[in-house]
Each structure stands twice: as structure tokens, then as C-alpha cells.
Short mmCIF file of C-alpha atoms (C1' of nucleotides) in Angstrom, two decimals:
data_model
loop_
_atom_site.label_atom_id
_atom_site.label_comp_id
_atom_site.label_asym_id
_atom_site.label_seq_id
_atom_site.Cartn_x
_atom_site.Cartn_y
_atom_site.Cartn_z
CA MET A 78 75.68 113.60 34.75
CA SER A 79 77.00 116.72 36.53
CA VAL A 80 75.01 119.91 36.10
CA SER A 81 76.69 123.21 35.36
CA ARG A 82 76.94 125.35 38.53
CA SER A 83 75.34 128.48 37.13
CA GLN A 84 72.59 126.44 35.68
CA GLN A 85 71.90 124.84 39.01
CA LYS A 86 71.88 128.24 40.60
CA GLU A 87 69.45 129.58 38.05
CA ASN A 88 67.21 126.57 38.69
CA THR A 89 67.04 127.36 42.39
CA ARG A 90 66.44 131.00 41.68
CA ARG A 91 63.46 130.08 39.57
CA ALA A 92 62.30 127.70 42.21
CA ILE A 93 62.30 130.54 44.80
CA ILE A 94 60.34 132.81 42.47
CA SER A 95 57.70 130.29 41.66
CA ALA A 96 57.49 129.16 45.21
CA ALA A 97 56.67 132.72 46.15
CA LEU A 98 54.12 133.21 43.35
CA ALA A 99 52.58 129.91 44.29
CA GLN A 100 52.05 130.91 47.89
CA LEU A 101 50.37 134.17 47.01
CA SER A 102 46.56 133.96 47.11
CA ALA A 103 43.55 135.80 48.23
CA ASP A 104 44.52 135.03 51.80
CA LYS A 105 48.33 135.54 51.53
CA SER A 106 49.79 138.73 50.46
CA PHE A 107 53.45 139.30 49.69
CA ALA A 108 53.76 141.29 52.87
CA SER A 109 52.59 138.40 54.97
CA LEU A 110 54.89 136.00 53.19
CA SER A 111 57.98 135.14 55.21
CA LEU A 112 61.41 134.34 54.01
CA ARG A 113 61.19 130.90 55.79
CA GLU A 114 57.94 130.08 54.18
CA VAL A 115 59.38 130.77 50.70
CA ALA A 116 62.37 128.63 51.61
CA ARG A 117 60.33 125.80 52.86
CA GLU A 118 58.31 125.76 49.64
CA SER A 119 61.42 125.90 47.47
CA ASN A 120 63.00 123.15 49.39
CA ILE A 121 66.08 125.02 50.53
CA ALA A 122 67.30 126.03 53.95
CA PRO A 123 66.21 129.46 55.12
CA THR A 124 69.75 130.74 55.03
CA SER A 125 70.28 129.68 51.47
CA PHE A 126 67.77 132.19 50.37
CA TYR A 127 70.49 134.85 50.77
CA ARG A 128 72.62 133.25 48.09
CA HIS A 129 70.00 134.63 45.65
CA PHE A 130 68.33 137.70 47.13
CA LYS A 131 69.52 140.32 49.62
CA ASP A 132 66.11 140.18 51.38
CA MET A 133 62.40 139.73 50.70
CA GLU A 134 62.16 143.19 49.24
CA GLU A 135 64.52 142.28 46.44
CA LEU A 136 62.48 139.26 45.72
CA GLY A 137 59.38 141.37 45.71
CA LEU A 138 60.83 143.69 43.09
CA VAL A 139 61.64 140.59 40.95
CA LEU A 140 58.08 139.42 41.38
CA ILE A 141 56.73 142.77 40.32
CA ASP A 142 58.87 142.66 37.32
CA GLU A 143 57.53 139.30 36.38
CA CYS A 144 53.96 140.55 36.69
CA GLY A 145 54.80 143.63 34.66
CA LEU A 146 56.08 141.38 31.91
CA ALA A 147 52.84 139.45 31.98
CA LEU A 148 50.97 142.79 31.69
CA ARG A 149 53.00 143.76 28.75
CA GLN A 150 52.45 140.52 26.99
CA LEU A 151 48.80 140.99 27.65
CA MET A 152 48.84 144.32 25.90
CA ARG A 153 50.56 142.89 22.93
CA LYS A 154 47.96 140.17 22.67
CA ALA A 155 45.09 142.70 22.91
CA ARG A 156 46.72 144.79 20.25
CA LYS A 157 47.09 141.82 17.92
CA ARG A 158 43.55 140.92 18.50
CA PHE A 159 41.95 144.23 17.69
CA GLU A 160 44.30 144.86 14.76
CA LYS A 161 42.42 141.92 13.16
CA GLY A 162 39.31 144.06 13.46
CA GLY A 163 36.63 144.51 16.06
CA SER A 164 36.08 147.12 18.75
CA VAL A 165 39.18 148.20 20.57
CA ILE A 166 37.38 148.75 23.83
CA VAL A 167 35.54 145.39 23.73
CA THR A 168 38.60 143.50 22.73
CA SER A 169 40.73 145.07 25.36
CA VAL A 170 38.35 144.53 28.19
CA ILE A 171 37.75 140.80 27.19
CA THR A 172 41.49 140.32 27.05
CA PHE A 173 42.06 141.93 30.35
CA MET A 174 39.33 139.99 32.14
CA GLU A 175 40.61 136.78 30.69
CA PHE A 176 43.94 137.59 32.11
CA THR A 177 42.59 138.36 35.67
CA GLU A 178 40.63 135.18 35.60
CA LEU A 179 43.57 132.97 34.48
CA ASN A 180 46.20 134.70 36.60
CA PRO A 181 44.31 136.00 39.53
CA ASN A 182 47.45 136.02 41.72
CA ILE A 183 49.61 138.00 39.29
CA PHE A 184 46.84 140.69 39.05
CA ARG A 185 46.34 140.51 42.87
CA ILE A 186 50.00 141.14 43.65
CA LEU A 187 50.11 144.23 41.44
CA PHE A 188 46.86 145.51 42.85
CA HIS A 189 47.75 144.93 46.39
CA GLU A 190 51.32 146.15 46.43
CA ARG A 191 50.11 149.27 44.67
CA SER A 192 48.92 150.36 48.09
CA GLY A 193 51.32 148.24 49.98
CA THR A 194 53.69 148.97 52.87
CA THR A 195 56.98 148.99 51.04
CA SER A 196 57.62 152.13 49.10
CA ALA A 197 60.04 150.43 46.68
CA LEU A 198 57.32 147.91 45.75
CA ARG A 199 54.74 150.71 45.46
CA ALA A 200 57.03 152.57 43.06
CA ALA A 201 57.67 149.44 41.04
CA VAL A 202 54.03 148.75 40.58
CA ALA A 203 53.27 152.44 39.81
CA ARG A 204 55.97 152.17 37.10
CA GLU A 205 54.36 149.13 35.48
CA ILE A 206 50.98 150.71 35.46
CA GLN A 207 52.43 153.92 34.22
CA TYR A 208 53.89 151.92 31.29
CA PHE A 209 50.54 150.46 30.55
CA THR A 210 49.03 154.00 30.58
CA VAL A 211 51.66 155.59 28.44
CA GLU A 212 51.21 152.81 25.80
CA LEU A 213 47.50 153.71 25.72
CA GLN A 214 48.24 157.36 25.69
CA ASP A 215 50.34 156.95 22.58
CA TYR A 216 47.51 155.27 20.85
CA MET A 217 45.27 158.23 21.77
CA VAL A 218 47.74 160.71 20.47
CA VAL A 219 47.75 158.92 17.09
CA LYS A 220 44.02 159.28 17.10
CA GLY A 221 44.37 163.06 17.25
CA PHE A 222 44.35 163.96 20.91
CA ASP A 223 46.95 166.26 22.35
CA THR A 224 49.27 164.60 24.89
CA GLU A 225 47.63 165.90 27.96
CA ALA A 226 44.10 164.97 26.99
CA ALA A 227 45.42 161.61 25.82
CA TYR A 228 47.03 160.92 29.17
CA ALA A 229 44.01 161.91 31.12
CA GLN A 230 41.89 159.62 28.91
CA ALA A 231 44.41 156.80 29.16
CA GLU A 232 44.68 157.04 32.96
CA ALA A 233 40.90 157.04 33.41
CA MET A 234 40.62 154.00 31.19
CA VAL A 235 43.30 152.08 33.16
CA ALA A 236 41.60 153.01 36.45
CA ILE A 237 38.26 151.70 35.19
CA VAL A 238 39.71 148.47 33.79
CA PHE A 239 41.77 147.75 36.99
CA ASN A 240 38.69 148.50 39.05
CA ALA A 241 36.78 145.98 37.04
CA GLY A 242 39.49 143.48 37.47
CA ALA A 243 39.55 143.93 41.21
CA GLU A 244 35.86 143.69 41.50
CA SER A 245 35.90 140.36 39.54
CA LEU A 246 38.47 138.81 41.86
CA ASP A 247 35.91 138.50 44.60
CA ALA A 248 32.90 138.11 42.42
CA GLU A 249 30.95 134.93 41.68
CA PRO A 250 31.67 133.54 38.12
CA ASP A 251 28.25 134.55 36.87
CA GLN A 252 28.84 138.22 37.91
CA ARG A 253 31.93 138.42 35.71
CA GLU A 254 30.03 139.02 32.51
CA VAL A 255 28.08 141.84 34.17
CA ILE A 256 31.25 143.50 35.32
CA SER A 257 32.86 143.24 31.90
CA GLN A 258 29.84 144.70 30.26
CA ARG A 259 29.79 147.58 32.72
CA ALA A 260 33.45 148.28 32.21
CA ILE A 261 32.81 148.36 28.46
CA THR A 262 29.99 150.90 29.02
CA GLN A 263 32.27 152.99 31.26
CA LEU A 264 35.16 153.03 28.73
CA ARG A 265 32.69 154.22 26.03
CA TYR A 266 31.65 156.96 28.34
CA VAL A 267 35.20 158.01 28.58
CA ALA A 268 35.98 157.69 24.88
CA ALA A 269 32.83 159.55 23.82
CA GLY A 270 33.42 162.27 26.38
CA ALA A 271 36.98 162.82 25.45
CA LYS A 272 36.15 162.97 21.81
CA SER A 273 33.44 165.50 22.18
CA LEU A 274 35.36 167.74 24.66
CA ASP A 275 38.92 167.46 23.61
CA LEU A 276 39.43 166.02 20.17
CA LEU A 277 41.42 168.39 18.02
CA VAL A 278 40.86 169.10 14.19
CA MET B 252 35.90 160.87 92.18
CA SER B 253 34.88 157.40 91.06
CA VAL B 254 34.35 156.86 87.25
CA SER B 255 31.31 154.76 86.10
CA ARG B 256 32.43 151.34 85.05
CA SER B 257 31.01 151.29 81.64
CA GLN B 258 32.32 154.81 81.06
CA GLN B 259 35.74 153.69 81.79
CA LYS B 260 35.39 150.67 79.51
CA GLU B 261 34.20 152.95 76.66
CA ASN B 262 37.27 155.21 77.27
CA THR B 263 39.67 152.24 76.97
CA ARG B 264 37.81 151.03 73.87
CA ARG B 265 38.21 154.45 72.22
CA ALA B 266 41.91 154.38 73.31
CA ILE B 267 42.43 151.12 71.51
CA ILE B 268 40.76 152.41 68.38
CA SER B 269 42.72 155.56 68.28
CA ALA B 270 45.99 153.82 69.09
CA ALA B 271 45.36 151.51 66.11
CA LEU B 272 44.48 154.49 63.80
CA ALA B 273 47.52 156.44 65.09
CA GLN B 274 49.88 153.64 64.23
CA LEU B 275 48.65 153.17 60.64
CA SER B 276 50.83 155.07 58.10
CA ALA B 277 52.41 154.61 54.72
CA ASP B 278 54.80 152.08 56.29
CA LYS B 279 52.46 150.20 58.61
CA SER B 280 49.31 148.54 57.32
CA PHE B 281 46.58 147.09 59.43
CA ALA B 282 47.73 143.61 58.47
CA SER B 283 51.21 144.38 59.83
CA LEU B 284 49.82 145.76 63.01
CA SER B 285 50.10 143.37 65.96
CA LEU B 286 47.72 143.06 68.95
CA ARG B 287 50.62 143.76 71.23
CA GLU B 288 51.61 146.91 69.41
CA VAL B 289 48.08 148.26 69.75
CA ALA B 290 48.06 147.22 73.37
CA ARG B 291 51.32 149.07 74.05
CA GLU B 292 50.10 152.15 72.30
CA SER B 293 46.83 152.13 74.27
CA ASN B 294 48.65 151.58 77.61
CA ILE B 295 47.00 148.33 78.43
CA ALA B 296 48.34 144.86 78.83
CA PRO B 297 48.21 142.71 75.79
CA THR B 298 45.62 140.35 77.34
CA SER B 299 43.29 143.25 78.29
CA PHE B 300 42.64 143.73 74.51
CA TYR B 301 40.38 140.71 74.63
CA ARG B 302 38.07 142.60 77.08
CA HIS B 303 37.03 144.66 74.06
CA PHE B 304 37.64 142.73 70.87
CA LYS B 305 37.54 138.98 70.10
CA ASP B 306 40.65 139.52 67.92
CA MET B 307 42.42 141.96 65.56
CA GLU B 308 39.86 141.24 62.75
CA GLU B 309 37.09 142.53 64.92
CA LEU B 310 38.99 145.63 65.64
CA GLY B 311 39.64 145.97 61.87
CA LEU B 312 35.88 145.88 61.10
CA VAL B 313 35.30 148.71 63.58
CA LEU B 314 38.18 150.73 62.03
CA ILE B 315 36.62 150.32 58.52
CA ASP B 316 33.37 151.44 59.98
CA GLU B 317 34.98 154.55 61.40
CA CYS B 318 36.55 155.27 58.06
CA GLY B 319 33.30 154.68 56.30
CA LEU B 320 31.69 157.17 58.61
CA ALA B 321 34.27 159.74 57.71
CA LEU B 322 33.60 159.06 54.04
CA ARG B 323 29.88 159.63 54.48
CA GLN B 324 30.48 162.88 56.35
CA LEU B 325 32.68 163.88 53.40
CA MET B 326 29.84 163.26 51.00
CA ARG B 327 27.52 165.34 52.99
CA LYS B 328 30.09 168.16 53.03
CA ALA B 329 30.56 168.09 49.30
CA ARG B 330 26.78 168.02 48.83
CA LYS B 331 26.29 171.12 51.02
CA ARG B 332 29.05 172.86 49.14
CA PHE B 333 27.78 172.38 45.76
CA GLU B 334 24.15 173.02 46.67
CA LYS B 335 25.38 176.49 47.32
CA GLY B 336 26.32 176.69 43.67
CA GLY B 337 29.35 175.84 41.57
CA SER B 338 30.27 172.81 39.57
CA VAL B 339 29.36 169.46 41.12
CA ILE B 340 32.44 167.85 39.72
CA VAL B 341 34.90 170.52 40.69
CA THR B 342 33.55 170.76 44.17
CA SER B 343 33.49 167.06 44.76
CA VAL B 344 36.98 166.51 43.56
CA ILE B 345 38.27 169.41 45.73
CA THR B 346 36.47 168.12 48.71
CA PHE B 347 37.77 164.65 48.24
CA MET B 348 41.33 165.74 47.71
CA GLU B 349 41.16 167.87 50.76
CA PHE B 350 40.09 164.83 52.65
CA THR B 351 42.81 162.52 51.49
CA GLU B 352 45.33 165.30 52.35
CA LEU B 353 44.03 165.94 55.87
CA ASN B 354 43.33 162.27 56.69
CA PRO B 355 45.78 160.25 54.56
CA ASN B 356 45.68 157.28 56.99
CA ILE B 357 41.93 156.91 56.89
CA PHE B 358 41.95 156.90 53.09
CA ARG B 359 44.90 154.60 53.13
CA ILE B 360 43.27 151.85 55.27
CA LEU B 361 40.26 151.79 53.04
CA PHE B 362 42.37 151.74 49.88
CA HIS B 363 44.72 149.16 51.20
CA GLU B 364 42.30 146.75 52.81
CA ARG B 365 40.14 146.86 49.66
CA SER B 366 42.71 144.40 48.29
CA GLY B 367 43.70 143.10 51.69
CA THR B 368 44.24 139.59 52.89
CA THR B 369 41.17 139.35 55.23
CA SER B 370 38.05 138.68 53.24
CA ALA B 371 35.83 140.18 55.99
CA LEU B 372 37.74 143.47 55.74
CA ARG B 373 37.65 143.39 51.94
CA ALA B 374 33.87 142.91 52.14
CA ALA B 375 33.49 145.75 54.68
CA VAL B 376 35.47 148.14 52.45
CA ALA B 377 33.54 147.10 49.42
CA ARG B 378 30.30 147.86 51.22
CA GLU B 379 31.53 151.41 52.15
CA ILE B 380 32.53 152.10 48.66
CA GLN B 381 29.38 150.69 47.37
CA TYR B 382 27.44 152.99 49.66
CA PHE B 383 29.43 155.91 48.13
CA THR B 384 28.64 154.72 44.72
CA VAL B 385 25.00 154.18 45.19
CA GLU B 386 24.64 157.71 46.67
CA LEU B 387 26.17 159.11 43.49
CA GLN B 388 23.94 156.81 41.42
CA ASP B 389 20.80 158.17 43.01
CA TYR B 390 21.93 161.60 42.04
CA MET B 391 22.36 160.54 38.46
CA VAL B 392 18.97 158.91 38.34
CA VAL B 393 17.46 162.22 39.36
CA LYS B 394 19.30 163.78 36.51
CA GLY B 395 17.32 161.43 34.14
CA PHE B 396 19.59 158.42 33.73
CA ASP B 397 18.18 154.86 34.05
CA THR B 398 19.47 152.92 36.94
CA GLU B 399 21.95 150.76 35.10
CA ALA B 400 23.52 153.65 33.20
CA ALA B 401 23.55 155.68 36.42
CA TYR B 402 25.41 152.91 38.28
CA ALA B 403 27.98 152.49 35.55
CA GLN B 404 28.58 156.21 35.51
CA ALA B 405 28.68 156.46 39.32
CA GLU B 406 31.12 153.50 39.60
CA ALA B 407 33.45 154.94 36.92
CA MET B 408 33.53 158.24 38.69
CA VAL B 409 34.27 156.66 42.02
CA ALA B 410 37.07 154.60 40.46
CA ILE B 411 38.58 157.80 38.99
CA VAL B 412 38.44 159.74 42.23
CA PHE B 413 39.75 156.94 44.31
CA ASN B 414 42.61 156.47 41.80
CA ALA B 415 43.42 160.17 42.00
CA GLY B 416 43.39 160.00 45.82
CA ALA B 417 45.86 157.05 45.72
CA GLU B 418 48.08 158.86 43.32
CA SER B 419 48.25 161.88 45.54
CA LEU B 420 49.29 159.86 48.60
CA ASP B 421 52.71 159.34 47.22
CA ALA B 422 53.01 162.53 45.24
CA GLU B 423 54.86 165.63 46.01
CA PRO B 424 52.65 168.50 47.23
CA ASP B 425 53.09 170.46 44.04
CA GLN B 426 51.80 167.52 42.02
CA ARG B 427 48.49 167.46 43.85
CA GLU B 428 47.01 170.33 41.88
CA VAL B 429 47.84 168.58 38.60
CA ILE B 430 46.24 165.31 39.85
CA SER B 431 43.13 167.14 40.94
CA GLN B 432 42.87 168.90 37.64
CA ARG B 433 43.30 165.64 35.67
CA ALA B 434 40.65 164.01 37.76
CA ILE B 435 38.33 166.82 37.02
CA THR B 436 38.97 166.33 33.32
CA GLN B 437 38.39 162.60 33.59
CA LEU B 438 35.04 163.06 35.39
CA ARG B 439 33.96 165.42 32.67
CA TYR B 440 34.69 162.85 30.08
CA VAL B 441 32.52 160.32 31.91
CA ALA B 442 29.72 162.88 32.46
CA ALA B 443 29.78 164.07 28.84
CA GLY B 444 30.05 160.67 27.46
CA ALA B 445 27.29 159.14 29.56
CA LYS B 446 25.09 162.18 28.71
CA SER B 447 25.57 161.77 24.94
CA LEU B 448 25.28 158.03 24.91
CA ASP B 449 22.69 157.15 27.56
CA LEU B 450 20.68 160.15 28.74
CA LEU B 451 17.02 159.48 28.22
CA VAL B 452 14.35 161.96 27.30
"C1'" DT C 85 96.03 117.08 39.78
"C1'" DA C 86 95.81 120.46 43.34
"C1'" DA C 87 93.67 124.77 44.87
"C1'" DT C 88 89.76 127.73 44.91
"C1'" DT C 89 85.01 128.90 44.83
"C1'" DG C 90 80.45 129.16 46.30
"C1'" DA C 91 75.65 127.03 46.81
"C1'" DG C 92 73.44 124.93 50.34
"C1'" DC C 93 73.06 123.26 55.16
"C1'" DG C 94 72.50 123.01 60.39
"C1'" DT C 95 72.80 125.22 64.55
"C1'" DA C 96 71.82 128.79 67.44
"C1'" DC C 97 70.26 133.25 69.22
"C1'" DG C 98 67.40 137.10 70.47
"C1'" DA C 99 63.18 139.27 69.43
"C1'" DG C 100 58.40 139.34 68.64
"C1'" DT C 101 54.03 137.08 68.40
"C1'" DG C 102 49.00 135.22 70.20
"C1'" DT C 103 46.79 133.66 74.01
"C1'" DA C 104 45.71 130.48 78.30
"C1'" DC C 105 45.34 131.00 83.20
"C1'" DG C 106 44.67 133.01 87.48
"C1'" DC C 107 44.97 137.02 90.30
"C1'" DT C 108 43.45 141.86 92.08
"C1'" DC C 109 40.48 145.16 93.62
"C1'" DA C 110 37.16 148.80 92.59
"C1'" DA C 111 32.43 149.45 90.94
"C1'" DT C 112 28.05 147.56 91.08
"C1'" DT C 113 24.20 145.02 92.97
"C1'" DG C 114 21.15 143.06 96.15
"C1'" DC D 164 26.99 146.11 104.37
"C1'" DA D 165 28.22 141.73 102.01
"C1'" DA D 166 28.44 139.36 97.65
"C1'" DT D 167 29.24 139.62 92.86
"C1'" DT D 168 31.15 141.19 88.68
"C1'" DG D 169 34.48 142.15 85.33
"C1'" DA D 170 38.31 145.35 83.50
"C1'" DG D 171 43.01 145.04 83.75
"C1'" DC D 172 47.42 142.79 84.99
"C1'" DG D 173 51.61 139.51 85.11
"C1'" DT D 174 53.41 135.33 84.13
"C1'" DA D 175 54.17 131.74 81.11
"C1'" DC D 176 54.38 128.90 77.02
"C1'" DA D 177 54.91 127.49 72.46
"C1'" DC D 178 55.42 129.17 68.46
"C1'" DT D 179 57.58 131.87 64.10
"C1'" DC D 180 60.68 134.99 62.48
"C1'" DG D 181 65.30 136.90 60.36
"C1'" DT D 182 69.93 136.17 60.21
"C1'" DA D 183 75.02 135.45 62.09
"C1'" DC D 184 78.46 131.82 61.64
"C1'" DG D 185 80.99 128.11 60.08
"C1'" DC D 186 80.94 123.75 57.69
"C1'" DT D 187 80.68 120.62 53.55
"C1'" DC D 188 81.65 119.06 49.08
"C1'" DA D 189 80.93 119.38 44.11
"C1'" DA D 190 81.96 122.24 40.19
"C1'" DT D 191 85.31 125.12 38.40
"C1'" DT D 192 89.82 126.84 37.45
"C1'" DA D 193 94.72 127.04 37.11
#
DNA sequence: TAATTGAGCGTACGAGTGTACGCTCAATTG
DNA sequence: CAATTGAGCGTACACTCGTACGCTCAATTA
């Protein structure tokens, strides 16, 4: 009945990570989360935390990684959806808004730590968003934009979508549809503007 | 040589407010600022703080108000500038980027508390940004857009400008120009897109 | 089987927190 | 001039926090 040692360690590690994610909410940011709180929630002694992470910052980086992973999966999902037909913009916004509704805390941690107090976390979040942006940029390049115009367009779109996501976090459920529709309109402005001002050929 | 009592009280109040603002930085958010730290910096006893504010949240709301005021003054400045001629978009972006460079902490508190942990502060920041957006919306309505299209356009522009401001906070000085130029490009996309898709007449 | 390893625990410490309570003493009021 | 008011202070208390240290005891290794 004995459990392998490394297996057990991995279990505890996962327990810590999910304990941390579970505690994050609208009223509890990562910065306000203490090592002891995480330890309590994962049913380990405070000092045992150090067997897995050097400090809270290291845990934070892992959390951001998890969130980034979720974001990348989201992108893949959106891509699959609109490859089956339908408007790229509409599909992307719908997919993204679904995501923020189903995993508000994952989105929250990204959005909050983006302007957070720990520069390592800020950098990590910036990297994840950059990844997201570059992916979109590539798509625009294929459509015939030069790299700079494609990046500007992609960045603007990401800013708009994230802004809508943030707005929806505090909004009443019946406002979400309005927010989505507006984001779609805004993305269309960007797409149409970029096309008329900067599309080559 | 005696100083009026209410005068003295107001002085201390101002001291508390500036002490708080002075302590905020890239590494110190309002949430991580303690009552005792503020008291120390303002040269009063911790308990004297309560003679002026019910708790830190009340101070936070006042700080957001101050920042909102600064933001509104900024808008007026931009307006004056471009009424003297020149591109509205270019002037606005330049004015805004000047602001974030000269008062990084004021911008930081707004940007950070927007996704913060205290719902009252989040609401207060949202209100200030909303004010900013509506002001821009009015301008678009005058240009001939209907109210909804004008709001969508204004909101997108605010999201883009704030995004650029946030980016510039962590950027090297020589990157600021690139960020500004990109923001200008992005705003032009929105303006051109909105014009071609939604402009009446 | 005997020795080693290492995850997890309990204790303990110093530092920092918010705030209750009661005092002082100068400005204000009557 | 006497009484009242209230900003500011010091003390004190009951927390929470991160983490240093040394132990245990099951899984692993040799």
C-alpha cells in the first residue's frame, strides 16, 4: 500500500498549487495571500512549504505559468472553432468571454499581477500576454500585413479583449452580452481601420 | 503665533495623503501599505490616523479622487492643446504619455486598483475611467456618431491608451517613443474603422 | 538487512499589524 | 475667565506573519 516517494511529493506540490488557486478570488489577490494561509489550505505545516518552493514568489511564477497554459489552450480552442467557419472576431470574443466566466480567478490573477508589486510576476504575465499577441500577429502577417502593422493591430485587439474581460468580472450577468457585443464592434473597428490604412498589395 | 485648529487639522490631513502617495511605487501598492507606515511617514502616532479617516479604505477612496482629479486636468490640458491645432490623436497620446512619465505613481494606483482587492476602490477607479470615456464619447457624438458607436469607439481608445501607459511604466526610456507611436497607429485604426463602419450622414 | 535520505512536523522567535483606552493641553466657546 | 472640545500621544493587547532549527519515520538505496 506504500506510495512512491516522488509521487507523494508531486501530490503535495499539486495540493499547494490548487490551494493557492482556490483561495484567489475577487477579494483575495496573490499579493495578499500568505504562505501560512496556503499551507493551512493544503493541510501541511507552514515550514513544509519550503520543501516545494523557495518562497511565495516562486509559487507565484508557477501559478502564472498555469494561467498562461490555460490561455494558450484557449487560443487553440478558438482557432479550432473558427477554422470550422464563422467570423474570426465573433468566435474569438465568445471563446474568451466564456473563459473569463468559467475561470474568473485565472483571468483575475493575470490581470491583477500584470500591474502587481513583484516585478518578476509582472514580467511573467507580460510574457504570457506577449505570447498571445504574437500568435495573433502571425495570423495578421499571413493576411498580408507587414510585421509592424500586424503587431500594432494584434496588441490593440488584445487590449480590447482583456479590457472587456476585466469589465465583465464585476458586471451583472445580464451585462455580459452587452460587453461582448461592444468588444466585437471595437475589434471590427480595429480590423477595418488596419485594413484600410495599412494593408499591403 | 497660534494656528487655527481646523487649519492644523487640514494640514495633517494633507500630510497623510501625501505621505501615502509618496510611499506608493512600483514595489509598494496601496494594498500593501499599512496604516502604521502611513502614520510614520506623516509624523503622527498610528492612532491619530483615525482622527482623519475611518480606515485605510477611506483614505484609498480619497487617493483615487486625487488621481481622478489629475486625470481630468490632463484631459483639459489635451483639449486646450489640440484646440490650438494639430492632430487630436497625436496630441492626446503625447499628453497622456507625458503624464504617465511625470506622475507614474498616480497612474499606477489607478491602473493597479482597477483590478484590486477592495471592491469600493475598484468601483471608484471604474468611475474615474468611465468619466474619461464619456468625455471622449461626447466628442465623438459631436463628430456625428450615434451614442452607442461613440461609446464603443471611446472605450476602445481609452483601453489602448491605458495599455500603452502601463507598458511604458516598465519600459526603458528609449522604448517610450516606440510605444507612443504604436498607440497612435492603433488609435488611427479605431478612428478609421469607426468612421467607415458607423459614421452616419 | 543496515544506512541514508528527505518530506513533513512542532516549537519558538522577533517583527509587524490594527485598534481599544485614557491622557494631555492648546484652541475654541460661552 | 472658566468650561468644553478634540487632535495627537503612549501604552498595551491580541493577533498574523516568515522562517530558523532540530526531530521523526517511511521510502529508498546499497
